[in-house]
mmCIF file of C-alpha atoms in Angstrom:
data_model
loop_
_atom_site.group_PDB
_atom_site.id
_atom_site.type_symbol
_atom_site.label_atom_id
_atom_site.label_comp_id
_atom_site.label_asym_id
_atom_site.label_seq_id
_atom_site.Cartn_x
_atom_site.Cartn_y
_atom_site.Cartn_z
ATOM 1 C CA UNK A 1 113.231 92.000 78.130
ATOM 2 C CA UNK A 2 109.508 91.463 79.066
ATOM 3 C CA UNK A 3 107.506 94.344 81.008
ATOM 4 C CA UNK A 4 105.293 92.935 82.964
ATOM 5 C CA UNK A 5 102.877 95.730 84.387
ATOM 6 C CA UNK A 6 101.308 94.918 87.795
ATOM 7 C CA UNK A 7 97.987 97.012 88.075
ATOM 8 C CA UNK A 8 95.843 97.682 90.980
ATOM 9 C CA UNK A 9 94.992 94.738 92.889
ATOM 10 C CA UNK A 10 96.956 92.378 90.896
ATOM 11 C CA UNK A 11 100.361 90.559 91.555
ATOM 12 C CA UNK A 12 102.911 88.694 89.084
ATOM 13 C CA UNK A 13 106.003 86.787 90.041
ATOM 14 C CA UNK A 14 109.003 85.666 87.960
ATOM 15 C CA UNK A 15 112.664 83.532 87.563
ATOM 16 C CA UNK A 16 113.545 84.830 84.595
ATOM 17 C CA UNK A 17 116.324 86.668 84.367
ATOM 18 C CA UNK A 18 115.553 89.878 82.390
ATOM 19 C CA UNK A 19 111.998 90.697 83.216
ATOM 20 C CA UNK A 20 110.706 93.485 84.498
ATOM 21 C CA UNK A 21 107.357 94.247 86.921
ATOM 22 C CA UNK A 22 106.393 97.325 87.230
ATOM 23 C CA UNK A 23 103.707 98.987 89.016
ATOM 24 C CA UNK A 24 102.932 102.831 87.304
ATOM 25 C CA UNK A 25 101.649 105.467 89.427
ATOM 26 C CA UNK A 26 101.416 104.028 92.832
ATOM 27 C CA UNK A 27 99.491 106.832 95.429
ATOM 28 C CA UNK A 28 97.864 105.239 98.443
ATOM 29 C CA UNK A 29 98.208 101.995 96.810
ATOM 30 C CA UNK A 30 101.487 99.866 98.031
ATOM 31 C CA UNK A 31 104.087 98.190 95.673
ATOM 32 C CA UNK A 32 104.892 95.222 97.437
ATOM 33 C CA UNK A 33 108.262 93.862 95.997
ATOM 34 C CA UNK A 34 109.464 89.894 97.707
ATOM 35 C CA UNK A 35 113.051 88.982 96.540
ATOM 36 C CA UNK A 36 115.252 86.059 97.042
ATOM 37 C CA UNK A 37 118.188 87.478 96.218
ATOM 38 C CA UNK A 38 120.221 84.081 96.373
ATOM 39 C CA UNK A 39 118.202 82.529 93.666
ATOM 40 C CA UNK A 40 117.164 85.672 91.564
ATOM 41 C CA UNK A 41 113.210 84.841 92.164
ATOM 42 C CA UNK A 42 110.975 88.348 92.662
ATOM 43 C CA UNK A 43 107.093 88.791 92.749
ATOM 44 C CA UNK A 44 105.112 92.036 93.278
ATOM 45 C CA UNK A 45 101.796 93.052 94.164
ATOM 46 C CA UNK A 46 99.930 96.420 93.822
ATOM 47 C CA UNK A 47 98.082 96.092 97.393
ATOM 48 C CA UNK A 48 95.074 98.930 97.143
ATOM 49 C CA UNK A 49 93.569 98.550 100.451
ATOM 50 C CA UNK A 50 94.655 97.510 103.939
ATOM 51 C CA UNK A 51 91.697 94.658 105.177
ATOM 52 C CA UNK A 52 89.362 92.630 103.245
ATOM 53 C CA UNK A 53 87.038 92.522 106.443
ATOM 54 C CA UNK A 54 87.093 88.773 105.977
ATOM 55 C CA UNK A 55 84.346 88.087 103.492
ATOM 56 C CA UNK A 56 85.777 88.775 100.409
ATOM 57 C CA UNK A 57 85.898 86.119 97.511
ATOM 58 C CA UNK A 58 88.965 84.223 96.977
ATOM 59 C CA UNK A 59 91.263 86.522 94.976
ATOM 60 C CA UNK A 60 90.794 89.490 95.862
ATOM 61 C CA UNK A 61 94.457 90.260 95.380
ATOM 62 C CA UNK A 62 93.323 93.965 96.304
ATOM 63 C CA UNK A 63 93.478 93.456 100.253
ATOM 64 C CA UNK A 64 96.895 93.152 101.989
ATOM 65 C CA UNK A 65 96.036 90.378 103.962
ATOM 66 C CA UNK A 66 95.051 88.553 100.330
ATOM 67 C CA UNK A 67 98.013 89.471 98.133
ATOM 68 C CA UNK A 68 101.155 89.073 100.958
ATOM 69 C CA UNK A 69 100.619 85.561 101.679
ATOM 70 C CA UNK A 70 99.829 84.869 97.841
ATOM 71 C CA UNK A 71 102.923 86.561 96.916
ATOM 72 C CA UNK A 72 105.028 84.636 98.861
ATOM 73 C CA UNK A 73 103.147 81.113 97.909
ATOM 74 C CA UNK A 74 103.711 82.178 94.073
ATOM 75 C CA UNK A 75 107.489 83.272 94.648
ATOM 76 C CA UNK A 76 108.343 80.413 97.033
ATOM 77 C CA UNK A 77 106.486 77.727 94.027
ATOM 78 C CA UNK A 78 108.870 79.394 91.595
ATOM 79 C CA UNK A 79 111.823 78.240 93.500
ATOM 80 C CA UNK A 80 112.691 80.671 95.788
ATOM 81 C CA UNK A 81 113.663 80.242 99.613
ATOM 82 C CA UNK A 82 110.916 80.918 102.639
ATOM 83 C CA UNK A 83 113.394 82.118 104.922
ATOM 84 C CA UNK A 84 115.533 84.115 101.957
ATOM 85 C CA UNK A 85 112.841 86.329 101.466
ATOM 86 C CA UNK A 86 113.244 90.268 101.538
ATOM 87 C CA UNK A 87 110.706 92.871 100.657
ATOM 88 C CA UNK A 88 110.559 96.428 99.327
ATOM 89 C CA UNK A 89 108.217 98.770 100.003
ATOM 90 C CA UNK A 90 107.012 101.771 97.783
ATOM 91 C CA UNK A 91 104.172 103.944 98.357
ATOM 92 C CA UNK A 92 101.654 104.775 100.589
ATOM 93 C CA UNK A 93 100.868 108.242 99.990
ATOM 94 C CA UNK A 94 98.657 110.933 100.925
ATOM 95 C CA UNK A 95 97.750 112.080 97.447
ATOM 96 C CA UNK A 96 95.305 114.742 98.711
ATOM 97 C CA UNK A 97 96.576 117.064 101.341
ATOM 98 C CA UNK A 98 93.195 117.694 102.662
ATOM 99 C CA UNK A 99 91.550 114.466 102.571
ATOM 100 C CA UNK A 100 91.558 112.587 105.742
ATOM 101 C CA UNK A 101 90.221 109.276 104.335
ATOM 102 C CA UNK A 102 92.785 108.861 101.736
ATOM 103 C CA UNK A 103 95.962 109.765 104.168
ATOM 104 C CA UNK A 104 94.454 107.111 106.379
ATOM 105 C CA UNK A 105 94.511 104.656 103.253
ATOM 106 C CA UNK A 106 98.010 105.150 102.253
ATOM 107 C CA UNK A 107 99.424 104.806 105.774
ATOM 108 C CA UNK A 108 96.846 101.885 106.850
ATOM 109 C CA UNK A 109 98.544 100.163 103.821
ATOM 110 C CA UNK A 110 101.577 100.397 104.865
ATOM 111 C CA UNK A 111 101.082 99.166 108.191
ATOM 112 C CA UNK A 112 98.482 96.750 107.164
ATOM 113 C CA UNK A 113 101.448 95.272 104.951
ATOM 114 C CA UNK A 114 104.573 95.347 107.587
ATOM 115 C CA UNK A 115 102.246 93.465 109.789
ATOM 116 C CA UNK A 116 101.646 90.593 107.082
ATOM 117 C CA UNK A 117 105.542 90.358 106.330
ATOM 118 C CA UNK A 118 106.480 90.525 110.396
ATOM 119 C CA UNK A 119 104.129 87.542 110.615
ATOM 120 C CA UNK A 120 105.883 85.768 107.827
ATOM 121 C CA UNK A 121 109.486 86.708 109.537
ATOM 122 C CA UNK A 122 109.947 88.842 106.094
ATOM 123 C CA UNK A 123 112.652 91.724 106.340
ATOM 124 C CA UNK A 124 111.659 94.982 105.003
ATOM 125 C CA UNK A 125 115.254 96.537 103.305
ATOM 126 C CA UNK A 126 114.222 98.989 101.570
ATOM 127 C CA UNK A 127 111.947 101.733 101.535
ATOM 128 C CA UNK A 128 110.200 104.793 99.883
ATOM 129 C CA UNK A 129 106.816 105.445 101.129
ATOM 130 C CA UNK A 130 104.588 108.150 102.638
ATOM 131 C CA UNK A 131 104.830 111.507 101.942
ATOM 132 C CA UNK A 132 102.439 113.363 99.183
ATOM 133 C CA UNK A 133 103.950 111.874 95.673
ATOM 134 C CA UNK A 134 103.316 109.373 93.313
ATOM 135 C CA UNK A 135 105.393 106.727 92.702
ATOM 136 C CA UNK A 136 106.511 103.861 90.249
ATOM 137 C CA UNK A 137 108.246 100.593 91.017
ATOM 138 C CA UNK A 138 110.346 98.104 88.802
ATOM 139 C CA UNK A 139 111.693 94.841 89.739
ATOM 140 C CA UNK A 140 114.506 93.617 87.613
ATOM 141 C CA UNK A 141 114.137 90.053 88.088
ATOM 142 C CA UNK A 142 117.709 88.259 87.834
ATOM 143 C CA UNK A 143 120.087 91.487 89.150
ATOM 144 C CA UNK A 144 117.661 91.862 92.168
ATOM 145 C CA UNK A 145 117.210 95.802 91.166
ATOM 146 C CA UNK A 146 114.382 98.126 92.445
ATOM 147 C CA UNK A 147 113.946 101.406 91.549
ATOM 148 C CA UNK A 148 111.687 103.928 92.580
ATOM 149 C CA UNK A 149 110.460 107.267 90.055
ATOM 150 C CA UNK A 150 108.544 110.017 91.324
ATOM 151 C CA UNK A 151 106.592 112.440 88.953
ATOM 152 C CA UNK A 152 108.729 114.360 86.525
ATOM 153 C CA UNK A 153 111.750 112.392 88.012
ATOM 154 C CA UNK A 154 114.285 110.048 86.752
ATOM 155 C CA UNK A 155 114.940 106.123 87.922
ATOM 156 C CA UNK A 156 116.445 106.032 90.905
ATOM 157 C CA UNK A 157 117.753 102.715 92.479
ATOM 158 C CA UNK A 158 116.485 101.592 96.154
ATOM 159 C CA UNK A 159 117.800 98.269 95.867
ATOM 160 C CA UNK A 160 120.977 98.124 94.298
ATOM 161 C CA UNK A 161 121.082 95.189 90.939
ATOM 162 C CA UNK A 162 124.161 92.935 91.993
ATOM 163 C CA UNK A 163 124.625 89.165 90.299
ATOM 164 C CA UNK A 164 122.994 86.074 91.710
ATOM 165 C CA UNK A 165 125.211 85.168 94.914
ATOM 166 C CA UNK A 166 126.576 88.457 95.647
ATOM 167 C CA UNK A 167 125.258 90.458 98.698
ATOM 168 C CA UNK A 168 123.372 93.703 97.230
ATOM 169 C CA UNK B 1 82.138 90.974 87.934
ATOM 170 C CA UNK B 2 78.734 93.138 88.235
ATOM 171 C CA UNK B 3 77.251 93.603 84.559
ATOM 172 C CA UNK B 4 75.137 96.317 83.543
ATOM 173 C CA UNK B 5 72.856 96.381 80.927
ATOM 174 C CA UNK B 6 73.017 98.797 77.560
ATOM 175 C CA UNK B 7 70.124 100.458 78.141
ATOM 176 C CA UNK B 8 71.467 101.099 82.060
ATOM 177 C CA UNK B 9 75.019 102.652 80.559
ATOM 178 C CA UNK B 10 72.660 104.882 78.514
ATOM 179 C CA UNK B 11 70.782 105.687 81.247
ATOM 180 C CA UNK B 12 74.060 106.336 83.511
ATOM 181 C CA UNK B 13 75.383 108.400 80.495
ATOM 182 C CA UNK B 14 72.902 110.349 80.471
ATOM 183 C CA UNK B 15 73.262 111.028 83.890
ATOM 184 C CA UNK B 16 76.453 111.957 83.535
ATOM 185 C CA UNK B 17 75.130 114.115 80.334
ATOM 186 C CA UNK B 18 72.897 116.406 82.434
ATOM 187 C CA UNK B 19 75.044 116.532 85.496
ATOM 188 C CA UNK B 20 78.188 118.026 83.151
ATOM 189 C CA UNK B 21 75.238 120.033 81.324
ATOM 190 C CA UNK B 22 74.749 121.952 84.423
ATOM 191 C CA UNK B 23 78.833 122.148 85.491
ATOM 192 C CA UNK B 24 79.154 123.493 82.204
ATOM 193 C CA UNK B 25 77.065 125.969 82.664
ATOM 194 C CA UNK B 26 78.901 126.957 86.409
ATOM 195 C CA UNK B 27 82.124 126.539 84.509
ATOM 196 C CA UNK B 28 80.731 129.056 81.907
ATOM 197 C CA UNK B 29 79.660 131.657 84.445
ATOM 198 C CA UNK B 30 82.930 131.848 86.259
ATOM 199 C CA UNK B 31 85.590 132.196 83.341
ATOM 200 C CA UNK B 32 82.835 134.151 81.269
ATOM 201 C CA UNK B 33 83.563 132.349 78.345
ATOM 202 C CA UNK B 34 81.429 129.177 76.621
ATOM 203 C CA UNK B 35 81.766 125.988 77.121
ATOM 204 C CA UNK B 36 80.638 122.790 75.363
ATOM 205 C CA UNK B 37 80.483 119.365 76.705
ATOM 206 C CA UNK B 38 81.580 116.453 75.046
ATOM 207 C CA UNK B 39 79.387 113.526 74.995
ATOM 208 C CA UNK B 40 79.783 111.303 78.346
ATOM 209 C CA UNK B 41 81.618 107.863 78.099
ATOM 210 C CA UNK B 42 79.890 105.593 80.781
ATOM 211 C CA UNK B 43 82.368 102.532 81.650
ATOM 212 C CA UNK B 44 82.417 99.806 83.763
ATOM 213 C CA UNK B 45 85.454 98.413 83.716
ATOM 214 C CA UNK B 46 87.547 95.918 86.466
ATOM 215 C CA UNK B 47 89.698 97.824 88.705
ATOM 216 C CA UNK B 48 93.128 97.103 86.954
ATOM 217 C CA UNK B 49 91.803 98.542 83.860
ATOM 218 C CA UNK B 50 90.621 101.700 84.956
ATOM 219 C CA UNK B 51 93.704 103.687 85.083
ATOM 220 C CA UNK B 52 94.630 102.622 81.360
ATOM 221 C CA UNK B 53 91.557 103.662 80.303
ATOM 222 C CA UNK B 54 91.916 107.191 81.167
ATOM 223 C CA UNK B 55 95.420 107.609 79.452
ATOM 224 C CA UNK B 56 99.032 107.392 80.443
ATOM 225 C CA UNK B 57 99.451 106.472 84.262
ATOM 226 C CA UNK B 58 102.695 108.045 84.623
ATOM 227 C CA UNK B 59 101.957 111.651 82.788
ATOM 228 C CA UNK B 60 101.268 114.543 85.080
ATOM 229 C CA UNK B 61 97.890 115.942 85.901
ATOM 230 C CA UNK B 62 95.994 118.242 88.659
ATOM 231 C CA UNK B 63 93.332 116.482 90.450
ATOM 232 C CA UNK B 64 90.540 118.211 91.874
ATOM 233 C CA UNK B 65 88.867 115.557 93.875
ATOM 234 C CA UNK B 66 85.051 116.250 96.099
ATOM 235 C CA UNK B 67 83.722 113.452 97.967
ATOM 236 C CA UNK B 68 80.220 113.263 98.303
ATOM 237 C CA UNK B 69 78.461 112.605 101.576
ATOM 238 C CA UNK B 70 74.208 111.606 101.830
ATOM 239 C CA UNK B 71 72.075 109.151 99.925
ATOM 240 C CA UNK B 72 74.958 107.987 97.758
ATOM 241 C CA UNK B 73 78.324 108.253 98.698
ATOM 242 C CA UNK B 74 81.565 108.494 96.474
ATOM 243 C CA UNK B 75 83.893 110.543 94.491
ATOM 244 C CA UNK B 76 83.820 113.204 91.839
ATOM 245 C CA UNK B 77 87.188 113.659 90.033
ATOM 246 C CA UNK B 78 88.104 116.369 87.913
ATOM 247 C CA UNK B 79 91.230 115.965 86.341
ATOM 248 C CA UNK B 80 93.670 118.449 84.254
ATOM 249 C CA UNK B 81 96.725 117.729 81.872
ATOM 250 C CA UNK B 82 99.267 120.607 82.644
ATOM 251 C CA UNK B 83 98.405 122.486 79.536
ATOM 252 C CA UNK B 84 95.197 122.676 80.198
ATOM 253 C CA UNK B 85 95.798 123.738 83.610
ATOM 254 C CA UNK B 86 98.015 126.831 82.534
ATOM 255 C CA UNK B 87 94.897 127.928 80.020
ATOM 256 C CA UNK B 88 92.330 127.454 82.861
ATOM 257 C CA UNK B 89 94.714 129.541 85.172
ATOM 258 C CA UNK B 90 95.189 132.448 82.238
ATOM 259 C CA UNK B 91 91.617 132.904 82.088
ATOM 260 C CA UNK B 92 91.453 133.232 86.124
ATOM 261 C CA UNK B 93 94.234 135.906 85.639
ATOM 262 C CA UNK B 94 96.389 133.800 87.870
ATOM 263 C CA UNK B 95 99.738 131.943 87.445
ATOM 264 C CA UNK B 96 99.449 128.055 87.337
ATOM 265 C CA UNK B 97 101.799 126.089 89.401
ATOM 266 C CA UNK B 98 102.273 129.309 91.798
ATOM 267 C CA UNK B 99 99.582 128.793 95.135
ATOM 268 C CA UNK B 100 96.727 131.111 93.479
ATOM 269 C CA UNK B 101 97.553 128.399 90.353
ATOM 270 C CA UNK B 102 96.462 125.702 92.712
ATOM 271 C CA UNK B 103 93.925 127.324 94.430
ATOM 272 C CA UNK B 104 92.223 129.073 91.395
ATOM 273 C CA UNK B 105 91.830 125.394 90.050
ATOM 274 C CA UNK B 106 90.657 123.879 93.500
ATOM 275 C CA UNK B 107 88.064 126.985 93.119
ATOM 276 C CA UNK B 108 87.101 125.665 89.729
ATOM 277 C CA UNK B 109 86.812 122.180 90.875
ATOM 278 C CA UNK B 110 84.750 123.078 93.417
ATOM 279 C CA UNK B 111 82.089 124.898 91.695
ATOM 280 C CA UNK B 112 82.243 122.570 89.070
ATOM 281 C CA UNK B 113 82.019 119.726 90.803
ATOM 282 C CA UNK B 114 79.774 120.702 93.441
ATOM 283 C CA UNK B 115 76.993 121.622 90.508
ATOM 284 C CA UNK B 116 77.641 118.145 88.742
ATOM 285 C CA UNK B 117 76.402 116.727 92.207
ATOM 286 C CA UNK B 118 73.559 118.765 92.928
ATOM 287 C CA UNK B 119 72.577 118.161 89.695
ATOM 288 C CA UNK B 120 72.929 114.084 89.983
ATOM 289 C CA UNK B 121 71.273 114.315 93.654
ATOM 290 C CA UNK B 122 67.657 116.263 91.979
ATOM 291 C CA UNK B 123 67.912 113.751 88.939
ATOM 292 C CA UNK B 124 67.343 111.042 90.895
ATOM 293 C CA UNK B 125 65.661 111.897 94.049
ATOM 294 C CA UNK B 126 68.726 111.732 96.341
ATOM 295 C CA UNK B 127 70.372 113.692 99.291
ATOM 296 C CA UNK B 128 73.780 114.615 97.857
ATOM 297 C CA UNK B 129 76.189 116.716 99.399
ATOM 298 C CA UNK B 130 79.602 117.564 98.299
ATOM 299 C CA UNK B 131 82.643 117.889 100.653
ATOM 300 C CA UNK B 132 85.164 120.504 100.186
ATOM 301 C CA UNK B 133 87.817 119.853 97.374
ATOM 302 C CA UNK B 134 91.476 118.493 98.057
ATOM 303 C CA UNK B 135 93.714 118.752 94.906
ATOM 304 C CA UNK B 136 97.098 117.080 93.846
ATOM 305 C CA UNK B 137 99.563 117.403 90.914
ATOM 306 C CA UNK B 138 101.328 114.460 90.607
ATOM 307 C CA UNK B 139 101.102 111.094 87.871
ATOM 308 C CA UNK B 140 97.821 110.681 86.589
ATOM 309 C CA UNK B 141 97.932 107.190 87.619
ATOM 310 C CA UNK B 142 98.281 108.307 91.588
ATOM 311 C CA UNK B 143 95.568 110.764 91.778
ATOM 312 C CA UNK B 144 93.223 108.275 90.324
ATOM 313 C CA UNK B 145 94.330 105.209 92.038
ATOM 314 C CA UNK B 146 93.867 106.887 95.216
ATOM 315 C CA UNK B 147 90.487 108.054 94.391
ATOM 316 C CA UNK B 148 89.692 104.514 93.488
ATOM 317 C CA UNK B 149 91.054 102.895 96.362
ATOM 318 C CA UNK B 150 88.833 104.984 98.230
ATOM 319 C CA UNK B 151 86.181 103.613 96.953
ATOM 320 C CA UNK B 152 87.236 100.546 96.331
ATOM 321 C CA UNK B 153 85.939 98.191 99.312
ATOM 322 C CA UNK B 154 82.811 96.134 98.352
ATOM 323 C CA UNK B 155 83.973 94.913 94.617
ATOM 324 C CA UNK B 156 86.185 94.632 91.636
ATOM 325 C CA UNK B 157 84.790 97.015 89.279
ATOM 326 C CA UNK B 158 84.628 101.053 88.768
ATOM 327 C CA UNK B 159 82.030 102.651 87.073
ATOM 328 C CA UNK B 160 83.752 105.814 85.321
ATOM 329 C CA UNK B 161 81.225 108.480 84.253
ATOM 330 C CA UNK B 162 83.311 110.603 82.381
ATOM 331 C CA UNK B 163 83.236 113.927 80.110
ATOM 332 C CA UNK B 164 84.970 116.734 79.039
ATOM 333 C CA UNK B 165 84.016 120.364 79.039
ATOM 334 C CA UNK B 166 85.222 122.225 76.496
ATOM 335 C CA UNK B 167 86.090 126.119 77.090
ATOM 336 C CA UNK B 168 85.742 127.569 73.714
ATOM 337 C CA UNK B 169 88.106 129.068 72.223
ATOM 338 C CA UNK B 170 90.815 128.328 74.236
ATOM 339 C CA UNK B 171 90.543 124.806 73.392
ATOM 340 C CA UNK B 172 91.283 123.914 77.102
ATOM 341 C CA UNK B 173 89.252 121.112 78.683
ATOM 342 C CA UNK B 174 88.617 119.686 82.305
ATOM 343 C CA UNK B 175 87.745 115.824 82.098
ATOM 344 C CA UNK B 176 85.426 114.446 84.688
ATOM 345 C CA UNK B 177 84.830 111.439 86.860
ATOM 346 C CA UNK B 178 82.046 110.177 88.657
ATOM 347 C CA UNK B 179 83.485 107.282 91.023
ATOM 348 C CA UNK B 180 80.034 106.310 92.967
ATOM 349 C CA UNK B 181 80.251 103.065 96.195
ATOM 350 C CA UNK B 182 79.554 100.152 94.470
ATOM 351 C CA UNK B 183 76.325 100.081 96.155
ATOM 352 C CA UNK B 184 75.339 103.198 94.535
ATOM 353 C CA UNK B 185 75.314 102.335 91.274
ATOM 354 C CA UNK B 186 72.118 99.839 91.857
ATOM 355 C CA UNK B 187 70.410 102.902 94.274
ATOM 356 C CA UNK B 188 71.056 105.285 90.869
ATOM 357 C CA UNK B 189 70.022 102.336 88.570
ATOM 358 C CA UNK B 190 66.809 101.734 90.711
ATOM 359 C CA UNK B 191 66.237 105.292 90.839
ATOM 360 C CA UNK B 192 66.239 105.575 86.964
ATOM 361 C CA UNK B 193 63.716 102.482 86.803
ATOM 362 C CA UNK B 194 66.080 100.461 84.792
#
């Protein structure tokens, strides 16, 4: 079983059964989890920032409106099925109770990223994001499992695993 | 990526070296005890790596973090491992993890990190001004993702300024993180002549 960690700005996808991507420690930053559940395909990205503002350079995995429409390319060249699609969402925090600028950040990704997967017709079905904590994300590619850990807490699932074929 | 030169990491270290020189020295005055500063680590690493670099993303730490406002905006992070927290708050006479915990180490932060950037801002002939401190206990990788991603906008890479003081004695330190705009880092470079 292959950890695959997903840091800030980056994305991974994978068909193979028994990996794992993981994003560690997710504040304002959004875990972005795509899943065709019919064909055991996930991706994820670790979205830091809402807009690129339209001249950043190619790549810049970073910016929601970068990393949702790569995610689903990368997931969708693997094998899996436009319209099967699903995402999870984890995230989005206001780290800093005070701060103004960084609540903004954590909600603006969030609704930055809805707004990408409404355009694509993606279905968000599950969800832990906003509040004040962090958060970590894994993706068990193959049992289509997500599950969620907050500071000091244990692995919880959001998405229940089920086999390939079976309805989650 | 944006590259910087040895001789501008040395000059960005020692920065970092005077600034924590004269937090120290606030740091010193309000728990009445000494304090010693490590030697700063200047690093310029891409985004991804940044977290990694400062140790385990999903341990637990206090954040203090001050944004700074003027010439050169950004961040200043101060960051505590539990333990250390509980020594800093036994010196203040106060309980840590209770609200005059939090607050005492907010108070630190503050003074701290206010004299790290009043210090930076004479250095190089800029108008620095720190906000007032927010703080967090959470996963280390959280608090400083979030102070990254708010600085994040213009590129890839964060320049970490970082070093620990040292309260003797207790053996209790307070690690410390400059996180300038990515602009800012040419204005301080310019500054320096280098």
């Amino acid at each position: 079983m292959a950890e695959t960690m997903v840091r800030m700005g980056e994305l991974a996808a994978s068909a193979v059964a028994g990996d794992v991507l993981v994003s560690l420690g997710l504040g304002s930053c959004i875990g972005l989890a795509l899943l065709d559940r019919r064909t055991g395909i996930a991706g994820l990205a670790h979205v830091v920032l809402p807009a690129s503002g339209g001249n950043a350079p190619k790549g810049s995995w970073k910016f929601a409106d970068f990393a949702v429409p790569e995610l689903v390319d990368r997931v969708v060249k693997l094998g899996a099925r436009r319209p099967m699609l699903e995402a999870v969402l984890v995230g989005g925090a206001s780290m800093f109770a005070v701060s103004k600028s960084s609540l903004e950040v954590g909600q603006r990704n969030e609704a930055a990223v809805r707004e990408l997967l409404r355009e694509q017709r993606i279905n968000v079905i599950a969800k832990e994001t906003g509040g004040s904590r962090g958060r970590t994300i894994r993706v068990y590619v193959g049992p289509n499992k997500v599950t969620v850990k907050e500071a000091g807490g244990t692995e919880k699932p959001l998405l229940a695993g089920a086999t390939a074929g079976v309805n989650a | 990526m944006t590259r910087y030169t040895d001789t501008q990491l040395d000059a960005l270290r020692e920065l970092a070296n005077i600034g924590s020189g004269t937090a120290s020295t606030a740091l010193s005055g309000m728990l009445g005890k000494s304090v010693d500063i490590s030697v700063p680590n200047a690093f310029v690493l891409p985004m991804a790596e940044a977290v990694g670099s400062i140790g385990d993303a999903e341990s637990e730490a206090t954040g203090v973090v001050l944004g700074i406002v003027g010439d050169m905006p950004g961040s200043v992070l101060l960051l505590f491992t539990p333990k250390d927290a509980e020594l800093m708050c036994g010196l203040l006479g106060v309980e840590a993890g209770s609200e005059y915990g939090i607050s005492a180490l907010m108070e630190i932060g503050n003074i701290v990190g206010a004299s790290y950037i009043n210090a930076l801002g004479q250095m190089i002939g800029m108008d620095l001004e720190p906000t007032p401190p927010a703080a967090a206990t959470d996963m280390l990788g959280a608090i400083v993702q979030t102070v990254l991603a708010e600085r994040a906008g213009a590129g890839d890479v964060a320049l970490l300024l970082d070093s620990d003081l040292v309260v003797e004695g207790e053996d209790c330190s307070v690690s410390f993180l400059l996180v300038p705009d990515q602009g800012g880092v040419e204005q301080m470079l310019e500054r320096l002549g280098v």
